[in-house]
CSV table of C-alpha atoms in Angstrom, one decimal:
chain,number,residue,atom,x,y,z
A,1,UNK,CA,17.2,8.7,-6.5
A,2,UNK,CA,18.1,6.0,-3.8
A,3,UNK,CA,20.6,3.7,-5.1
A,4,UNK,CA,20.3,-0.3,-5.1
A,5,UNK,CA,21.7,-2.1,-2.5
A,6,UNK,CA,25.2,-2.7,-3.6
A,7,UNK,CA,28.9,-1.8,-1.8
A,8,UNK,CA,29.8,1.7,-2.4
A,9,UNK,CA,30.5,5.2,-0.3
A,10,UNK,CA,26.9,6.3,-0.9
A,11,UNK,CA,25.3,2.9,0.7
A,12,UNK,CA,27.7,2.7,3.0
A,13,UNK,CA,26.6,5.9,4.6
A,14,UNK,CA,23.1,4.8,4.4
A,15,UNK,CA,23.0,2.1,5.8
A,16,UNK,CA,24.8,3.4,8.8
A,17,UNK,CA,22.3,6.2,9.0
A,18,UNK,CA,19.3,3.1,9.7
A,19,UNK,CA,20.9,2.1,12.7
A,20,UNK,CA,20.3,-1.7,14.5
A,21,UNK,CA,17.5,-2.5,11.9
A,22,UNK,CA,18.1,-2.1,8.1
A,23,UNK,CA,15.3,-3.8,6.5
A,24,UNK,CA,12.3,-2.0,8.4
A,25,UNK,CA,9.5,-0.7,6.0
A,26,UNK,CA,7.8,2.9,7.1
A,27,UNK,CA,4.0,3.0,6.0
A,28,UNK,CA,2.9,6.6,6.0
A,29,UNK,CA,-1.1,7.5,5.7
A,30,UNK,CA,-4.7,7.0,6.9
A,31,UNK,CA,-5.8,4.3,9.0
A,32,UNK,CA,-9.4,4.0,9.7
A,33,UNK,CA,-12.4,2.1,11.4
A,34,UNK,CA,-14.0,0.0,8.5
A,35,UNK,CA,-17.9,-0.8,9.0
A,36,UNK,CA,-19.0,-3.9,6.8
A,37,UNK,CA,-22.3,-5.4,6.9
A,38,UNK,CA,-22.9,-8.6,8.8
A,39,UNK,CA,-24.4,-9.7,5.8
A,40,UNK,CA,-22.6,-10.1,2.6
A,41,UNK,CA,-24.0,-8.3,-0.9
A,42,UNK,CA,-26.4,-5.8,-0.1
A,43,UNK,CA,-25.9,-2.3,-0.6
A,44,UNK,CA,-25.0,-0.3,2.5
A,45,UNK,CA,-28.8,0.8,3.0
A,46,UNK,CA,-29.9,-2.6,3.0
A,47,UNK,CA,-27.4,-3.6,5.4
A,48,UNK,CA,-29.3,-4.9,8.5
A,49,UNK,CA,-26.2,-4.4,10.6
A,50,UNK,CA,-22.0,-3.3,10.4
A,51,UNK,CA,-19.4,-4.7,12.5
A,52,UNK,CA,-16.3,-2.4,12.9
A,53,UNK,CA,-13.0,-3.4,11.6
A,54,UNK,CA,-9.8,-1.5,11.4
A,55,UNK,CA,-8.6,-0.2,8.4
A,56,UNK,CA,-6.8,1.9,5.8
A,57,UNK,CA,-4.2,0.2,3.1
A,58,UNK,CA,-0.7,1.9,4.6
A,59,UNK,CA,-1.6,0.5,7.5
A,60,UNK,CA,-2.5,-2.9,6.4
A,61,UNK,CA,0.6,-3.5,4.4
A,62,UNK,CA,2.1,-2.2,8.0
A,63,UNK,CA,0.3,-5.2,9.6
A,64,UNK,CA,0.7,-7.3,6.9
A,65,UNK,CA,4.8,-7.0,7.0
A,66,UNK,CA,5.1,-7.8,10.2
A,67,UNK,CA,2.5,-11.1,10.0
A,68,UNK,CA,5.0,-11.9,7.3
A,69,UNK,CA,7.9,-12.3,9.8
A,70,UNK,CA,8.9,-8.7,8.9
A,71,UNK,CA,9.7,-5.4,10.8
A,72,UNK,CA,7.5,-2.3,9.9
A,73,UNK,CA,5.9,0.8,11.4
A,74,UNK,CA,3.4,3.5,10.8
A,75,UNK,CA,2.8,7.3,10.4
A,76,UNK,CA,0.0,8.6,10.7
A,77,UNK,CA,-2.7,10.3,12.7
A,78,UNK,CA,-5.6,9.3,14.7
A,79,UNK,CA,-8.4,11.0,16.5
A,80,UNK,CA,-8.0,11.4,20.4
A,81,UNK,CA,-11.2,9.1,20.7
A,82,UNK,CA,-12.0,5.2,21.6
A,83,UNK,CA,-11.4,4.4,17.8
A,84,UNK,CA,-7.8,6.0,17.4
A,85,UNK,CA,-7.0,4.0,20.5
A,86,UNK,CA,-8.1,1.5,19.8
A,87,UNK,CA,-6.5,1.3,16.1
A,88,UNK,CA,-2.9,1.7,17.4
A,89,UNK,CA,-3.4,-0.8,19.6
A,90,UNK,CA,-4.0,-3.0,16.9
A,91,UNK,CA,-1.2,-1.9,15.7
A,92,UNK,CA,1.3,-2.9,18.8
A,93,UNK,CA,-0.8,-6.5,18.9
A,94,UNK,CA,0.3,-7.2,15.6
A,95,UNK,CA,3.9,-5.9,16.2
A,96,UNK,CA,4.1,-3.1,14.2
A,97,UNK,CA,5.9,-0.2,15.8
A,98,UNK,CA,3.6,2.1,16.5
A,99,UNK,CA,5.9,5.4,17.7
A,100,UNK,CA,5.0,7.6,15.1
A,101,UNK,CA,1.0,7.5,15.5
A,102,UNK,CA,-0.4,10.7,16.3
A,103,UNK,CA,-3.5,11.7,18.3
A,104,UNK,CA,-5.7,14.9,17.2
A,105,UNK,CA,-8.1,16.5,19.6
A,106,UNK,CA,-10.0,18.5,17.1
A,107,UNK,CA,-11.0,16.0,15.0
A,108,UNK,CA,-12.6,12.3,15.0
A,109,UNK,CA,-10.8,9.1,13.6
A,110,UNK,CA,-12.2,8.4,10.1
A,111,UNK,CA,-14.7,5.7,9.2
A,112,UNK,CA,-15.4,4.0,6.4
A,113,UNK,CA,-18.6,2.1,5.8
A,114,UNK,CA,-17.7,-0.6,2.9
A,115,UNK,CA,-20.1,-3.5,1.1
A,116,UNK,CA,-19.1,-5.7,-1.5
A,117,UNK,CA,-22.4,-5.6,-4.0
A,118,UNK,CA,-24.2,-8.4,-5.5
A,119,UNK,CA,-22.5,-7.1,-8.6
A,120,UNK,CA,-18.8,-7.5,-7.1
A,121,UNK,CA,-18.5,-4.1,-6.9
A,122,UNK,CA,-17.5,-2.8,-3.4
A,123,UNK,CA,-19.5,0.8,-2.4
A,124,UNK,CA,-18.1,3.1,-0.1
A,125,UNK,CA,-19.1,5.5,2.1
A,126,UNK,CA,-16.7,8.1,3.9
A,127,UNK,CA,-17.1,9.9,7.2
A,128,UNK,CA,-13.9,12.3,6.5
A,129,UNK,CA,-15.1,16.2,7.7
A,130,UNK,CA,-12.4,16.7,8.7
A,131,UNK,CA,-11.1,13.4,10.1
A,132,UNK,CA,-7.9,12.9,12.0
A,133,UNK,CA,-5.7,11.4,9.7
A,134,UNK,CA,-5.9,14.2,7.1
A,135,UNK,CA,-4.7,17.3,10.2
A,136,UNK,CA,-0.8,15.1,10.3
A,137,UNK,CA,0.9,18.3,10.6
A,138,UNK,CA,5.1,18.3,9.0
A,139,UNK,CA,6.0,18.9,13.2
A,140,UNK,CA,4.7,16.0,14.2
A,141,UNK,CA,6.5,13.5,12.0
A,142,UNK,CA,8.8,11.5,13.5
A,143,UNK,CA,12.4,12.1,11.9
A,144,UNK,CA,14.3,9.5,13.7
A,145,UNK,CA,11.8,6.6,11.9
A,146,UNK,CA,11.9,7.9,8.9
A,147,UNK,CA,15.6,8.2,8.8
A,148,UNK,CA,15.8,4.0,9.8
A,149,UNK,CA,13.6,3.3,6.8
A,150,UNK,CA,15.3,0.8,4.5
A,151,UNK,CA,11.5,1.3,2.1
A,152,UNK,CA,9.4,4.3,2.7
A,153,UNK,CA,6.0,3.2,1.5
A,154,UNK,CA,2.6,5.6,1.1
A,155,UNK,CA,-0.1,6.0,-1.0
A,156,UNK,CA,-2.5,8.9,-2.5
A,157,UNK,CA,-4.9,9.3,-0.3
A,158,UNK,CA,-2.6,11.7,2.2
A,159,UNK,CA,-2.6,13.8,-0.7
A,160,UNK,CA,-6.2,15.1,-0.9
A,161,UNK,CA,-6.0,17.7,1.1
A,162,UNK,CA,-3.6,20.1,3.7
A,163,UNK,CA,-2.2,20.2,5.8
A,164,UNK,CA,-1.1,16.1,5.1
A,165,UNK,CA,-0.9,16.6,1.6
A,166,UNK,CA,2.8,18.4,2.9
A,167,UNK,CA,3.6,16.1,5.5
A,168,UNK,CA,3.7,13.4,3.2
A,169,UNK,CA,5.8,15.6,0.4
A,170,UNK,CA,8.4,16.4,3.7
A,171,UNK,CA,8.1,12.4,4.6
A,172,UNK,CA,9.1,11.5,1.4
A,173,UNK,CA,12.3,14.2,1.5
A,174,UNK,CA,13.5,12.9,4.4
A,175,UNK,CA,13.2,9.4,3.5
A,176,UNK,CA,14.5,9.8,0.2
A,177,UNK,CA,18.3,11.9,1.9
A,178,UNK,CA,18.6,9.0,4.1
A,179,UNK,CA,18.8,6.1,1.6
A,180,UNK,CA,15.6,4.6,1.6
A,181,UNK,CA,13.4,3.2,-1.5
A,182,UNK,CA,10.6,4.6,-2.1
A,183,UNK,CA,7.1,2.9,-2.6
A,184,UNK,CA,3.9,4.1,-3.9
A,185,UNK,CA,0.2,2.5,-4.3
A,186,UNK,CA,-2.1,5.4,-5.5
A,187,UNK,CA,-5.0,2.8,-4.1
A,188,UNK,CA,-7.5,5.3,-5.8
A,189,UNK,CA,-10.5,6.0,-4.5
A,190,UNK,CA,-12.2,8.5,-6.6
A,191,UNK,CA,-15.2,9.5,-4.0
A,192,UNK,CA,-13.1,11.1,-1.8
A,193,UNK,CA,-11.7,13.7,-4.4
A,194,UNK,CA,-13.0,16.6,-5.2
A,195,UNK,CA,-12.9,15.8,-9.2
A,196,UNK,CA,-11.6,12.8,-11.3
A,197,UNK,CA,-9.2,15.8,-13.0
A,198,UNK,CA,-8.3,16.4,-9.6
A,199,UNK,CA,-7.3,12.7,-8.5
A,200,UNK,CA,-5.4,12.1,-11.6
A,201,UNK,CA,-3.1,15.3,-11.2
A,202,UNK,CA,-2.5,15.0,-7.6
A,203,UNK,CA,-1.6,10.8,-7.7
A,204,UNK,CA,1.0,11.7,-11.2
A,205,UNK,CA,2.1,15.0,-9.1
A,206,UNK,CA,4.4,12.3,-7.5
A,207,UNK,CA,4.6,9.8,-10.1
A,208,UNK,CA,8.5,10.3,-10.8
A,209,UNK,CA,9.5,10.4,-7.2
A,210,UNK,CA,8.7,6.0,-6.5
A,211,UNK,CA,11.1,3.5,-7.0
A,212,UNK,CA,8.3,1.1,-6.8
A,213,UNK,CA,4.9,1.6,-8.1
A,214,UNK,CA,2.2,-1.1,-7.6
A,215,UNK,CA,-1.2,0.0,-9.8
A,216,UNK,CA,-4.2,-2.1,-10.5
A,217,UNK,CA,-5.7,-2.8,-13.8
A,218,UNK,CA,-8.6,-0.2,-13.4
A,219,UNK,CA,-6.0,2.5,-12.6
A,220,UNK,CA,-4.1,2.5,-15.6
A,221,UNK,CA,-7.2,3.0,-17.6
A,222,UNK,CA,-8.3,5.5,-15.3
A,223,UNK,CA,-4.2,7.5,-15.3
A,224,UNK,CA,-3.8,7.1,-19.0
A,225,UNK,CA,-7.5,7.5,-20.7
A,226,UNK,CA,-6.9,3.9,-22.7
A,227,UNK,CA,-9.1,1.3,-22.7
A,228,UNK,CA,-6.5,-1.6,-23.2
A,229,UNK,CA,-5.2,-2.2,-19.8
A,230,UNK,CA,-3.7,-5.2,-21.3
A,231,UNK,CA,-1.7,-3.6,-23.8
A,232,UNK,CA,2.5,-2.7,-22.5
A,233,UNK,CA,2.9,-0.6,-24.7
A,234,UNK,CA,0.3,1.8,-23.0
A,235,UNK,CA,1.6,0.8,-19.7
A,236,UNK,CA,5.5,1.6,-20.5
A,237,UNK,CA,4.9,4.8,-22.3
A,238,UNK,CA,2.4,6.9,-19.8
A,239,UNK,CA,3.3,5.2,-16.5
A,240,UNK,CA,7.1,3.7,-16.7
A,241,UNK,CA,9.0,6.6,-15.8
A,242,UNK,CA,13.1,6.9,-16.3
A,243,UNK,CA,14.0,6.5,-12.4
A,244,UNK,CA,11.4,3.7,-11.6
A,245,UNK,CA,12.7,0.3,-10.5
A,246,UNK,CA,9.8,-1.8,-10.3
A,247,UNK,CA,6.4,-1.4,-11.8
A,248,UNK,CA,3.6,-3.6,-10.5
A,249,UNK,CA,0.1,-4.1,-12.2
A,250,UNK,CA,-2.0,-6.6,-10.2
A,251,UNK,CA,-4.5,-8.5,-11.7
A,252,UNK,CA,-6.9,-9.4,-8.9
A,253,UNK,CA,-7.2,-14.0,-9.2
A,254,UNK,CA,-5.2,-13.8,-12.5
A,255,UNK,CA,-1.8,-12.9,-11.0
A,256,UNK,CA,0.3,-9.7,-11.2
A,257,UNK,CA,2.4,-8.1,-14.6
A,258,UNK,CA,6.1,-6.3,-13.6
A,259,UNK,CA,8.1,-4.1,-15.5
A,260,UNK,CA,11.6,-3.2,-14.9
A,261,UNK,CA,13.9,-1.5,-17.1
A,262,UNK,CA,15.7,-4.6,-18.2
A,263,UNK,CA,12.9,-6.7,-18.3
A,264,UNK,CA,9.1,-7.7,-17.9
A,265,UNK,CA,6.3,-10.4,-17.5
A,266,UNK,CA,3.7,-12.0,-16.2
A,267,UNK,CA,3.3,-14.2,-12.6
A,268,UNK,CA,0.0,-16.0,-12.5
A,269,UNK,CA,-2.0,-16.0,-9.5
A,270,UNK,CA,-2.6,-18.6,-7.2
A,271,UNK,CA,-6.4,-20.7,-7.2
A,272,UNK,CA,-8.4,-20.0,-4.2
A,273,UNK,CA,-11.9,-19.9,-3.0
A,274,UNK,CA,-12.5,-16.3,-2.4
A,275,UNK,CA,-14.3,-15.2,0.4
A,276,UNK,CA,-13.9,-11.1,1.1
A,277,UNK,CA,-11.6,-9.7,-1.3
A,278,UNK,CA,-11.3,-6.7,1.1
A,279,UNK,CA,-7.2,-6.0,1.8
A,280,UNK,CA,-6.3,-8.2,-0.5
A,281,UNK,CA,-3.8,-5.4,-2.8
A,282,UNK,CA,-2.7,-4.6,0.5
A,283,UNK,CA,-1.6,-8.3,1.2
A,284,UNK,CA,0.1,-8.6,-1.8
A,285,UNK,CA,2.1,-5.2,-1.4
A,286,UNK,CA,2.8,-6.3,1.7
A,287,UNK,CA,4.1,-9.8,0.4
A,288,UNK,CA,6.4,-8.1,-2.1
A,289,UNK,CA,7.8,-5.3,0.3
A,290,UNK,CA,8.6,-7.9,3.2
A,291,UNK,CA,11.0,-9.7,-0.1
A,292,UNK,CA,12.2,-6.4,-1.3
A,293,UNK,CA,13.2,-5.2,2.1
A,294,UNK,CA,15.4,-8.4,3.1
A,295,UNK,CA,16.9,-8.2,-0.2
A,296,UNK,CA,16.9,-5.2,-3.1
A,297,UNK,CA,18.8,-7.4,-5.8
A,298,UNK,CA,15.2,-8.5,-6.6
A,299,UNK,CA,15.0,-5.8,-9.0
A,300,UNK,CA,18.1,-7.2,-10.9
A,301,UNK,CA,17.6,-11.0,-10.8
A,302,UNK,CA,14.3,-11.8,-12.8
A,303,UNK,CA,14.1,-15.5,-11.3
A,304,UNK,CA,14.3,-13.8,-7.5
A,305,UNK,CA,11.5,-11.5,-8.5
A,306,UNK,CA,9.3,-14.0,-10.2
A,307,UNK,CA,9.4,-16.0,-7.0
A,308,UNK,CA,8.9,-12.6,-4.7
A,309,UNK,CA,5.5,-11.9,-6.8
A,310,UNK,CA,4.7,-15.6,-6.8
A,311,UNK,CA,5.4,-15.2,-2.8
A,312,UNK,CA,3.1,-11.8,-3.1
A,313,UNK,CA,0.4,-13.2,-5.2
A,314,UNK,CA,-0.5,-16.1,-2.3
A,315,UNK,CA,-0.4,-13.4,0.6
A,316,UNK,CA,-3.4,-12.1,-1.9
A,317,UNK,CA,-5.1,-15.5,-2.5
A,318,UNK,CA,-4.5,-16.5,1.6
A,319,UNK,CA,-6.1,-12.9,2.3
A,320,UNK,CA,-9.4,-13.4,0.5
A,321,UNK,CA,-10.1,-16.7,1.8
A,322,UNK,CA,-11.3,-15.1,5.1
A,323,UNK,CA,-13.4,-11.7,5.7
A,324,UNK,CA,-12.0,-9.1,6.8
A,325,UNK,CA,-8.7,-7.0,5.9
A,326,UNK,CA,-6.2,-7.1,8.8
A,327,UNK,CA,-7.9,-10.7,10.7
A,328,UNK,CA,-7.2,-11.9,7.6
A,329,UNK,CA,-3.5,-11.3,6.7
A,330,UNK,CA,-0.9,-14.4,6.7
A,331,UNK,CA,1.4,-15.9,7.8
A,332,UNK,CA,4.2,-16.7,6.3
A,333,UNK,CA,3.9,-20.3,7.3
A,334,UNK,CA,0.1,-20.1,5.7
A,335,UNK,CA,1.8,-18.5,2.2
A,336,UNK,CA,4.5,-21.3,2.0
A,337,UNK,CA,1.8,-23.7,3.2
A,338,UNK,CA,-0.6,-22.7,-0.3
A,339,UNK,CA,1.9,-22.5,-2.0
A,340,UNK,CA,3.5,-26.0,-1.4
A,341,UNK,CA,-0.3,-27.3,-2.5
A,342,UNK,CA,-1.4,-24.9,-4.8
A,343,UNK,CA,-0.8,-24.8,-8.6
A,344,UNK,CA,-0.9,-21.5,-10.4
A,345,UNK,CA,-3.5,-20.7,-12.5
């Protein structure tokens, strides 16, 4: 497992290996066209009209590091087509390096039609045939950036189906040898799976392998079969695993739990008027990785890493106080800007 950051031999040599920039974050995974109605909750058949927007959580947390101030890139695959153009261009506007996006000839860029319900629920509908981002093949990886990653982050939908499923397994190798931390958010979405069985063995197929792990309340019920989200001791004995760092349970308004191995608790969230929740996990991972990546003694010094998920928790809030995912990711001048007139809940 990678080591903490701290003066030895081992760190020494890693930290050599990531060249010019050591605190870049490498988002691996899907990255999408979005299509959400121009009304808000209807279900997507009532839905008079959709306007695109770009997509996909690795590559929002990609977007979101680099709207924080931070340095990031992303891997992944597109389709050869006016969409997967257009998305890595969205990706070089918004500064994140953008080398290791593929183009596939054979097959379209995916699209996601998304509504937020009356209910609150949010209903998804998946164009994904195949789509581009599931062909990555291990070849077209790009060795060099994954070598320079200081945190490798992904997530579980890359994991579905081959031939990405073993990219991502040879991604994480390779990040792992050269040093870097590794960061997982299953972000479960259940439709595109084949079976519920199926998701739950293939996002714990890689469960011991994180460093970090940032899960939501409805995935720990949905990972461990108990009812009590709420409860630690359900948390720490299914999902707390002997080489994990950090574990991360966000609480949508309320805040965020963490559990290291020395300690745990509870950061509340910060008050907004909420908008679009859409992107708003990915905000906060985003928050939390742009802190971890500038300094990894966060996950010794509880006081540093209260303030981190504090820091994480108003990228969230600022995120869902306009519609939209990647339009609506911080600054970090707008985080520090709530934060300095915002109480916690």
């Amino acid at each position: 497992m990678a080591e903490d950051h701290v003066p030895c031999d081992s760190n020494d040599h890693a930290s050599n290996m990531k060249g010019g920039n050591d605190s870049l974050v490498v988002c691996f995974g899907e990255m999408l066209i979005d299509f959400v109605p121009t009304v808000a909750k209807v279900s997507l058949a009532g839905a008079p009209a959709f306007k695109k927007a770009p997509g996909g959580a690795p590559a929002n947390v990609a977007v979101g590091i680099s709207k924080l101030g931070g340095s990031s890139a992303f891997m992944g695959k597109v389709g050869d087509d006016e969409f997967g153009y257009m998305l890595s261009d969205v990706l070089k506007q918004n500064n994140v390096d953008n080398s290791g996006v593929r183009f596939d000839s054979t097959a379209r860029t995916a699209l996601a039609f998304v509504t937020l319900k009356d209910d609150g629920e949010r209903e998804f509908l998946f164009y994904r045939h195949p789509s581009a981002d599931m062909l990555l093949q291990e070849s077209e990886l790009d060795i060099n950036l994954l070598e320079k990653a200081r945190i490798f982050h992904y997530g579980s939908i890359s994991l579905i189906s081959e031939p990405c499923r073993s990219s991502q397994f040879a991604a994480m190798r390779i990040a792992r040898k050269s040093g870097s931390i590794l960061s997982y958010d299953p972000n479960l979405r259940l439709a595109l799976w084949p079976s519920a069985e199926a998701a739950r063995e293939g996002i714990m197929g890689i469960w011991d392998q994180a460093d970090v792990i940032k899960i939501s309340e409805e995935e720990i019920t949905f990972l461990t079969g108990c009812d009590d989200h709420n409860d630690d001791k359900v948390v720490l004995d299914n999902l707390f695993h002997p080489n994990l760092k950090l574990l991360i349970v966000t609480e949508g308004s309320k805040g965020c739990r963490y559990y290291t191995k020395e300690f745990k608790g509870r950061v509340p969230g910060v008050k907004v008027k909420p908008v679009d929740t859409t992107g708003a996990g990915d905000a906060f991972v985003g928050g939390i990785l742009s802190s971890l990546a500038s300094n990894l003694n966060l996950f010794e010094d509880e006081k540093l890493l209260r303030e981190a998920l504090l820091f994480a928790n108003a990228c969230g809030a600022v995120t869902v106080t306009e519609r939209g995912a990647i339009p609506a990711l911080p600054t970090k001048d707008a985080v520090l800007e709530l934060l300095g007139k915002a109480s916690p809940r």
